[in-house]
Amino acid sequence: MKRITLFLAAAALVVSCKNLADNEFEITGEVDASLDGKNVILEKQGPMGFMPVDTVKIEGGKFVFKDTTSAPSINFISLEGKQDKLNFILEPGAIEIKMDKDTLFKSKVGGTFNNEKLEEFKQIGFKMYQKTQKFQKENNEKRSQALQANDTVTANRIGKEYRKITEEWEGELVNFMKKNPKAYCNVIVLGQVAQMQIKPMEEIKKLFDALDPEVKNSKEGKQIGEYFVEYEKQKNATPQPQETESTPAVGVKVGDIAPDFSAPTPDGKTLSLKQAMGKVTIIDFWASWCKPCRAENPNVVALYNELHGKGLNIIGVSLDKEAAAWKKAIADDKLTWNHISNLKFWDDAIAKQYGVQGIPATFILDASGKVIAKDLRGAELKAKVQELLK
């Protein structure tokens, strides 16, 4: 009995050594010891890109960051010599990272409530991404052949099957949000639901409204709230076309050849998609008033700067209404690729042609102009672009 008591006392002492103050965080990471001596960088996203917060060296296959933070925020871990980054929730508590030495995106993060939930969300995305990739690999060529042969029955069947997978994915994300209203990562989940363009914006706002006040009052939550305020202002200022059963939304799907379009550039010239094409082309629908778009811009800038010389081109299609705001956002965010806009907000003909009902929205094209993927972000987008550039 005495021995058990002593054991419990020792265990309590060990636990107490790990106790942190209310606003303290400790990130402990494990990685292959072959990376000893390499720097691990803790980063946050600033207005013009990623900013280093702290740097430590790997010793004995481990690294530790320790400091204070007042509220949860989306932060990143990068590794010396690697281009990709691991996103996680920086919050008070003991955060544990099991780092994948080859692909940071595959690393596991846990130890705190919000990071456990982030990992759960990532697993949903990874599972559905694999399912989507498998379907596309098996059916994209079949659908292209069917379209060339004017076999609309086959093409439509494949299109409907793909949409079912997208709807299943969206359903899992919506269920996640409803079951976990306190999860901070819902600021990311909500953006992914919007990008799928299945639910109208009014229903997406209801999902946001149902989140815990602490999530909505976070920095990213407030940005999303501002986005909805601006959306309502612009919507009320511009008559919106009504969608009926007899007039369905026209859209461009994976496997389609991207329809050509043209519109004015910031300097008043006319530019077409055909003129802007590269070995790989990203069509990026965005706007200066779209907070999620602006938050994503530093990532796209980094991707473009790295791979433009190898054949990546981007054409930005803005849903702005004010030319001055559009041009200022291009300059402020250092978006050095091609840009066009009809300055007609949601009444933009190109957005309607492509079936865009929420932004940011992206279409990734190969050299022939075929849509290979839609709405990829971060490591997935970079991996797909690099694959197409080979």
Coordinates of C-alpha atoms in Angstrom, one line a residue:
M1 CA 0.0 0.0 0.0
K2 CA 2.8 2.4 0.9
R3 CA 4.5 1.6 -2.4
I4 CA 1.3 2.4 -4.3
T5 CA 1.0 5.7 -2.4
L6 CA 4.6 6.6 -3.2
F7 CA 4.0 5.8 -6.9
L8 CA 0.9 8.0 -7.1
A9 CA 2.8 10.8 -5.4
A10 CA 5.6 10.5 -7.9
A11 CA 3.2 10.5 -10.8
A12 CA 1.5 13.6 -9.4
L13 CA 4.9 15.3 -9.2
V14 CA 5.6 14.5 -12.8
V15 CA 2.3 15.9 -13.9
S16 CA 2.8 19.0 -11.9
C17 CA 6.1 19.6 -13.6
K18 CA 4.2 19.9 -16.8
N19 CA 1.7 22.4 -15.4
L20 CA 1.6 25.6 -17.4
A21 CA 0.2 29.0 -16.5
D22 CA -3.2 29.9 -18.0
N23 CA -1.7 31.8 -20.9
E24 CA 1.4 29.6 -21.5
F25 CA 1.9 27.2 -24.3
E26 CA 4.6 24.5 -24.8
I27 CA 5.1 22.9 -28.2
T28 CA 7.0 19.6 -28.0
G29 CA 8.0 18.0 -31.3
E30 CA 9.3 14.6 -32.3
V31 CA 11.1 14.0 -35.6
D32 CA 13.6 11.6 -37.1
A33 CA 17.0 12.1 -35.4
S34 CA 18.6 12.3 -38.8
L35 CA 17.4 15.9 -38.9
D36 CA 19.4 16.9 -35.8
G37 CA 20.9 20.3 -36.1
K38 CA 18.2 21.5 -38.5
N39 CA 16.2 24.6 -37.6
V40 CA 12.5 24.5 -36.9
I41 CA 10.7 27.8 -37.4
L42 CA 7.5 28.9 -35.7
E43 CA 5.6 31.3 -38.0
K44 CA 2.5 33.4 -38.2
Q45 CA 0.8 34.9 -41.2
G46 CA 1.3 38.6 -41.6
P47 CA -0.3 41.0 -44.0
M48 CA 2.4 40.4 -46.6
G49 CA 3.3 36.7 -46.0
F50 CA 4.6 34.4 -43.4
M51 CA 6.6 36.0 -40.5
P52 CA 9.0 34.0 -38.2
V53 CA 8.1 34.1 -34.5
D54 CA 10.8 31.8 -33.0
T55 CA 13.4 29.4 -34.2
V56 CA 14.9 26.3 -32.4
K57 CA 17.2 23.5 -33.4
I58 CA 16.4 19.8 -33.4
E59 CA 18.4 17.9 -30.8
G60 CA 18.0 14.2 -30.3
G61 CA 15.0 14.1 -32.6
K62 CA 13.1 16.6 -30.5
F63 CA 12.4 20.4 -30.4
V64 CA 10.5 22.6 -28.0
F65 CA 8.9 26.1 -28.2
K66 CA 7.6 27.7 -25.1
D67 CA 6.0 31.1 -24.6
T68 CA 2.7 32.8 -23.9
T69 CA -0.4 33.6 -26.0
S70 CA -3.6 35.4 -25.2
A71 CA -5.9 33.6 -27.6
P72 CA -6.0 30.7 -30.2
S73 CA -4.6 31.6 -33.6
I74 CA -3.6 29.7 -36.8
N75 CA 0.2 29.3 -36.9
F76 CA 2.7 27.4 -38.9
I77 CA 5.7 25.2 -38.4
S78 CA 8.4 25.1 -41.1
L79 CA 11.6 23.0 -41.4
E80 CA 14.9 24.2 -42.7
G81 CA 15.3 23.0 -46.3
K82 CA 11.6 22.3 -46.8
Q83 CA 9.1 24.4 -48.8
D84 CA 5.8 23.1 -47.2
K85 CA 4.4 24.1 -43.8
L86 CA 2.4 22.5 -41.1
N87 CA -0.6 24.5 -39.9
F88 CA -1.8 24.1 -36.3
I89 CA -3.6 26.0 -33.6
L90 CA -1.4 28.0 -31.3
E91 CA -3.2 28.1 -27.9
P92 CA -2.4 27.8 -24.2
G93 CA -1.5 24.3 -23.2
A94 CA 0.8 21.4 -24.0
I95 CA 0.8 21.0 -27.8
E96 CA 2.4 17.8 -29.2
I97 CA 3.7 17.4 -32.8
K98 CA 4.9 14.2 -34.4
M99 CA 6.6 15.6 -37.5
D100 CA 6.8 13.7 -40.8
K101 CA 10.4 14.4 -42.0
D102 CA 9.4 14.1 -45.7
T103 CA 6.0 15.9 -45.8
L104 CA 5.1 18.3 -43.1
F105 CA 1.5 18.3 -44.2
K106 CA 1.3 14.7 -43.0
S107 CA 2.5 15.5 -39.5
K108 CA 0.2 14.8 -36.5
V109 CA -0.7 17.5 -34.0
G110 CA -2.5 17.0 -30.7
G111 CA -2.4 17.6 -27.0
T112 CA -4.9 20.4 -26.8
F113 CA -8.7 20.6 -27.6
N114 CA -8.4 22.7 -30.7
N115 CA -5.5 20.8 -32.1
E116 CA -7.2 17.5 -31.6
K117 CA -10.3 18.9 -33.4
L118 CA -8.0 20.3 -36.2
E119 CA -6.5 16.8 -36.7
E120 CA -10.1 15.4 -36.8
F121 CA -10.9 17.9 -39.6
K122 CA -7.7 17.1 -41.5
Q123 CA -8.5 13.4 -41.4
I124 CA -11.9 14.1 -43.0
G125 CA -10.3 16.2 -45.7
F126 CA -7.6 13.6 -46.3
K127 CA -10.1 10.7 -46.6
M128 CA -12.3 12.6 -49.0
Y129 CA -9.4 14.0 -51.0
Q130 CA -8.2 10.5 -51.6
K131 CA -11.7 9.4 -52.7
T132 CA -11.9 12.4 -55.0
Q133 CA -8.5 11.8 -56.6
K134 CA -9.3 8.1 -57.1
F135 CA -12.6 9.0 -58.9
Q136 CA -10.9 11.6 -61.1
K137 CA -8.1 9.2 -62.0
E138 CA -10.7 6.6 -63.1
N139 CA -13.2 8.9 -64.8
N140 CA -11.6 12.1 -66.1
E141 CA -10.4 10.6 -69.3
K142 CA -13.8 8.7 -69.8
R143 CA -15.7 12.0 -69.4
S144 CA -13.4 13.9 -71.8
Q145 CA -13.9 11.1 -74.4
A146 CA -17.6 11.2 -73.9
L147 CA -17.8 14.9 -74.4
Q148 CA -15.7 14.7 -77.6
A149 CA -18.1 11.9 -78.8
N150 CA -21.1 14.1 -77.8
D151 CA -22.1 11.2 -75.5
T152 CA -24.0 13.5 -73.0
V153 CA -25.5 10.5 -71.2
T154 CA -22.1 9.2 -70.1
A155 CA -20.7 12.7 -69.4
N156 CA -23.7 13.7 -67.3
R157 CA -23.6 10.4 -65.3
I158 CA -20.0 10.9 -64.4
G159 CA -20.6 14.5 -63.5
K160 CA -23.5 13.5 -61.2
E161 CA -21.4 10.8 -59.5
Y162 CA -18.6 13.3 -58.9
R163 CA -21.1 15.8 -57.4
K164 CA -22.3 13.1 -55.0
I165 CA -18.8 12.8 -53.7
T166 CA -18.5 16.5 -53.3
E167 CA -21.9 16.6 -51.5
E168 CA -20.7 13.8 -49.2
W169 CA -17.6 15.7 -48.4
E170 CA -19.6 18.9 -47.7
G171 CA -22.0 16.9 -45.5
E172 CA -19.2 15.6 -43.3
L173 CA -17.8 19.1 -42.9
V174 CA -21.2 20.5 -42.0
N175 CA -21.7 17.7 -39.4
F176 CA -18.3 18.4 -38.0
M177 CA -19.2 22.1 -37.4
K178 CA -22.6 21.2 -35.9
K179 CA -21.0 18.7 -33.5
N180 CA -18.1 20.9 -32.6
P181 CA -19.3 24.5 -32.4
K182 CA -16.5 25.4 -30.0
A183 CA -13.7 24.2 -32.3
Y184 CA -11.5 27.1 -33.5
C185 CA -10.7 25.3 -36.7
N186 CA -14.3 26.0 -37.9
V187 CA -12.9 29.3 -39.3
I188 CA -11.1 27.0 -41.8
V189 CA -13.9 24.5 -42.2
L190 CA -16.4 27.2 -43.0
G191 CA -14.2 28.5 -45.8
Q192 CA -13.9 25.0 -47.3
V193 CA -17.7 24.6 -47.3
A194 CA -18.1 27.9 -49.1
Q195 CA -15.5 26.9 -51.7
M196 CA -17.5 23.8 -52.6
Q197 CA -20.3 26.1 -53.8
I198 CA -23.1 23.8 -52.9
K199 CA -24.9 25.8 -50.2
P200 CA -26.0 29.3 -50.9
M201 CA -24.2 32.0 -49.0
E202 CA -27.3 32.6 -46.7
E203 CA -27.0 29.0 -45.4
I204 CA -23.3 29.3 -44.9
K205 CA -23.9 32.4 -42.8
K206 CA -26.4 30.4 -40.6
L207 CA -23.6 27.9 -40.0
F208 CA -21.3 30.7 -39.0
D209 CA -24.0 32.2 -36.7
A210 CA -24.4 28.8 -34.9
L211 CA -20.7 28.7 -33.9
D212 CA -19.6 29.4 -30.3
P213 CA -19.2 33.2 -29.6
E214 CA -15.6 32.6 -28.7
V215 CA -14.9 31.3 -32.2
K216 CA -16.9 34.1 -33.9
N217 CA -15.0 36.7 -31.8
S218 CA -11.6 35.4 -32.7
K219 CA -9.5 37.4 -35.2
E220 CA -10.3 35.1 -38.1
G221 CA -14.0 34.8 -36.9
K222 CA -14.3 38.6 -37.0
Q223 CA -12.9 38.7 -40.5
I224 CA -15.5 36.2 -41.6
G225 CA -18.2 38.2 -39.9
E226 CA -17.0 41.3 -41.8
Y227 CA -17.1 39.4 -45.0
F228 CA -20.8 38.6 -44.5
V229 CA -21.5 42.2 -43.7
E230 CA -19.8 43.3 -46.9
Y231 CA -21.5 40.6 -48.8
E232 CA -25.0 41.8 -47.7
K233 CA -24.1 45.4 -48.6
Q234 CA -23.0 44.4 -52.1
K235 CA -25.9 42.1 -52.5
N236 CA -28.5 44.7 -51.6
A237 CA -26.8 47.2 -54.0
T238 CA -26.8 44.8 -57.0
P239 CA -29.9 42.9 -58.2
Q240 CA -29.2 39.2 -58.0
P241 CA -30.4 36.7 -60.6
Q242 CA -32.8 34.1 -59.3
E243 CA -32.0 30.5 -60.0
T244 CA -34.9 28.3 -60.9
E245 CA -35.3 24.7 -62.1
S246 CA -35.6 25.9 -65.7
T247 CA -32.5 28.1 -65.4
P248 CA -29.9 26.1 -63.6
A249 CA -26.5 27.6 -62.8
V250 CA -24.0 27.0 -65.5
G251 CA -20.7 25.6 -64.2
V252 CA -17.3 24.3 -65.3
K253 CA -16.4 20.9 -63.9
V254 CA -13.2 18.9 -63.5
G255 CA -12.5 17.3 -66.9
D256 CA -14.0 20.1 -68.9
I257 CA -12.0 22.3 -71.3
A258 CA -12.1 25.7 -69.7
P259 CA -14.2 28.1 -71.8
D260 CA -12.3 31.1 -73.0
F261 CA -13.2 34.6 -71.7
S262 CA -11.9 38.1 -71.8
A263 CA -12.3 41.3 -69.8
P264 CA -10.5 44.6 -69.1
T265 CA -7.2 44.6 -67.3
P266 CA -6.3 47.3 -64.6
D267 CA -4.8 49.5 -67.4
G268 CA -7.9 49.3 -69.6
K269 CA -6.7 46.7 -72.2
T270 CA -8.5 43.5 -72.9
L271 CA -7.0 40.2 -71.9
S272 CA -8.4 36.7 -72.7
L273 CA -7.8 33.4 -70.9
K274 CA -6.2 32.1 -74.0
Q275 CA -3.6 34.9 -74.0
A276 CA -2.8 34.3 -70.3
M277 CA -2.3 30.5 -70.5
G278 CA 0.9 28.8 -69.3
K279 CA 2.0 25.2 -69.0
V280 CA -0.2 25.2 -65.9
T281 CA -2.8 28.0 -65.4
I282 CA -4.8 28.9 -62.3
I283 CA -8.0 30.9 -62.7
D284 CA -8.4 32.7 -59.4
F285 CA -11.8 34.3 -58.7
W286 CA -11.4 36.8 -55.8
A287 CA -12.2 40.4 -54.8
S288 CA -10.6 43.2 -52.7
W289 CA -13.5 43.0 -50.2
C290 CA -13.2 39.2 -49.7
K291 CA -11.3 38.7 -46.4
P292 CA -10.6 34.9 -47.1
C293 CA -9.3 35.8 -50.5
R294 CA -6.9 38.4 -49.1
A295 CA -5.7 36.0 -46.4
E296 CA -4.9 33.4 -49.0
N297 CA -3.0 35.8 -51.3
P298 CA 0.4 35.5 -49.5
N299 CA 0.3 31.7 -50.1
V300 CA -0.5 32.2 -53.8
V301 CA 2.2 34.8 -54.2
A302 CA 4.8 32.4 -52.7
L303 CA 3.6 29.7 -55.1
Y304 CA 3.7 32.0 -58.1
N305 CA 7.2 33.4 -57.3
E306 CA 8.6 29.9 -57.0
L307 CA 7.0 28.2 -60.0
H308 CA 6.2 31.0 -62.6
G309 CA 9.6 30.5 -64.1
K310 CA 8.8 26.8 -64.7
G311 CA 5.5 27.5 -66.5
L312 CA 2.8 28.5 -63.9
N313 CA 0.6 31.3 -64.9
I314 CA -2.3 32.9 -63.0
I315 CA -5.2 35.0 -64.1
G316 CA -7.1 36.8 -61.4
V317 CA -10.8 37.4 -62.1
S318 CA -12.1 40.0 -59.7
L319 CA -15.7 40.4 -58.6
D320 CA -15.0 44.0 -57.4
K321 CA -17.3 46.9 -58.2
E322 CA -14.8 49.7 -57.5
A323 CA -11.7 50.0 -59.8
A324 CA -9.7 51.9 -57.2
A325 CA -10.2 49.2 -54.5
W326 CA -9.4 46.4 -57.0
K327 CA -6.1 48.1 -58.1
K328 CA -5.1 49.0 -54.6
A329 CA -5.5 45.3 -53.4
I330 CA -3.4 44.1 -56.4
A331 CA -0.6 46.6 -55.4
D332 CA -0.9 46.0 -51.6
D333 CA -0.8 42.2 -51.9
K334 CA 1.9 42.3 -54.5
L335 CA -0.1 40.2 -57.0
T336 CA 2.2 40.3 -60.1
W337 CA 0.2 38.0 -62.4
N338 CA -2.5 38.9 -64.9
H339 CA -5.7 40.5 -63.7
I340 CA -9.1 41.2 -65.3
S341 CA -12.4 42.5 -64.0
N342 CA -15.8 43.6 -65.4
L343 CA -16.4 45.4 -62.1
K344 CA -19.9 43.9 -61.8
F345 CA -19.7 42.1 -58.5
W346 CA -21.8 38.9 -58.5
D347 CA -23.3 39.9 -61.9
D348 CA -20.0 39.1 -63.5
A349 CA -20.5 37.1 -66.7
I350 CA -17.3 35.0 -66.3
A351 CA -18.3 34.0 -62.7
K352 CA -21.7 32.9 -64.0
Q353 CA -20.2 31.0 -66.9
Y354 CA -17.9 29.1 -64.5
G355 CA -20.7 28.5 -61.9
V356 CA -18.9 30.5 -59.2
Q357 CA -21.2 31.2 -56.2
G358 CA -18.6 31.9 -53.6
I359 CA -15.0 33.2 -53.4
P360 CA -12.2 32.4 -53.3
A361 CA -12.7 29.9 -56.1
T362 CA -9.9 28.5 -58.3
F363 CA -9.7 26.3 -61.4
I364 CA -6.4 24.6 -62.2
L365 CA -5.8 24.0 -65.9
D366 CA -3.2 21.9 -67.7
A367 CA -1.4 23.0 -70.9
S368 CA -4.4 22.0 -73.1
G369 CA -6.8 24.1 -71.0
K370 CA -8.5 21.1 -69.4
V371 CA -9.7 21.7 -65.8
I372 CA -7.6 19.2 -63.7
A373 CA -8.7 20.3 -60.2
K374 CA -10.8 23.0 -58.4
D375 CA -10.4 24.9 -55.1
L376 CA -7.1 23.3 -53.9
R377 CA -5.2 25.2 -51.2
G378 CA -1.8 25.1 -49.6
A379 CA 0.3 21.9 -49.9
E380 CA -2.4 20.2 -52.1
L381 CA -2.4 23.0 -54.6
K382 CA 1.4 23.1 -54.8
A383 CA 1.6 19.3 -55.2
K384 CA -0.9 19.4 -58.1
V385 CA 0.9 22.3 -59.8
Q386 CA 4.3 20.6 -59.5
E387 CA 2.8 17.3 -60.8
L388 CA 1.5 19.1 -63.9
L389 CA 4.7 21.0 -64.5
K390 CA 6.8 17.8 -64.8

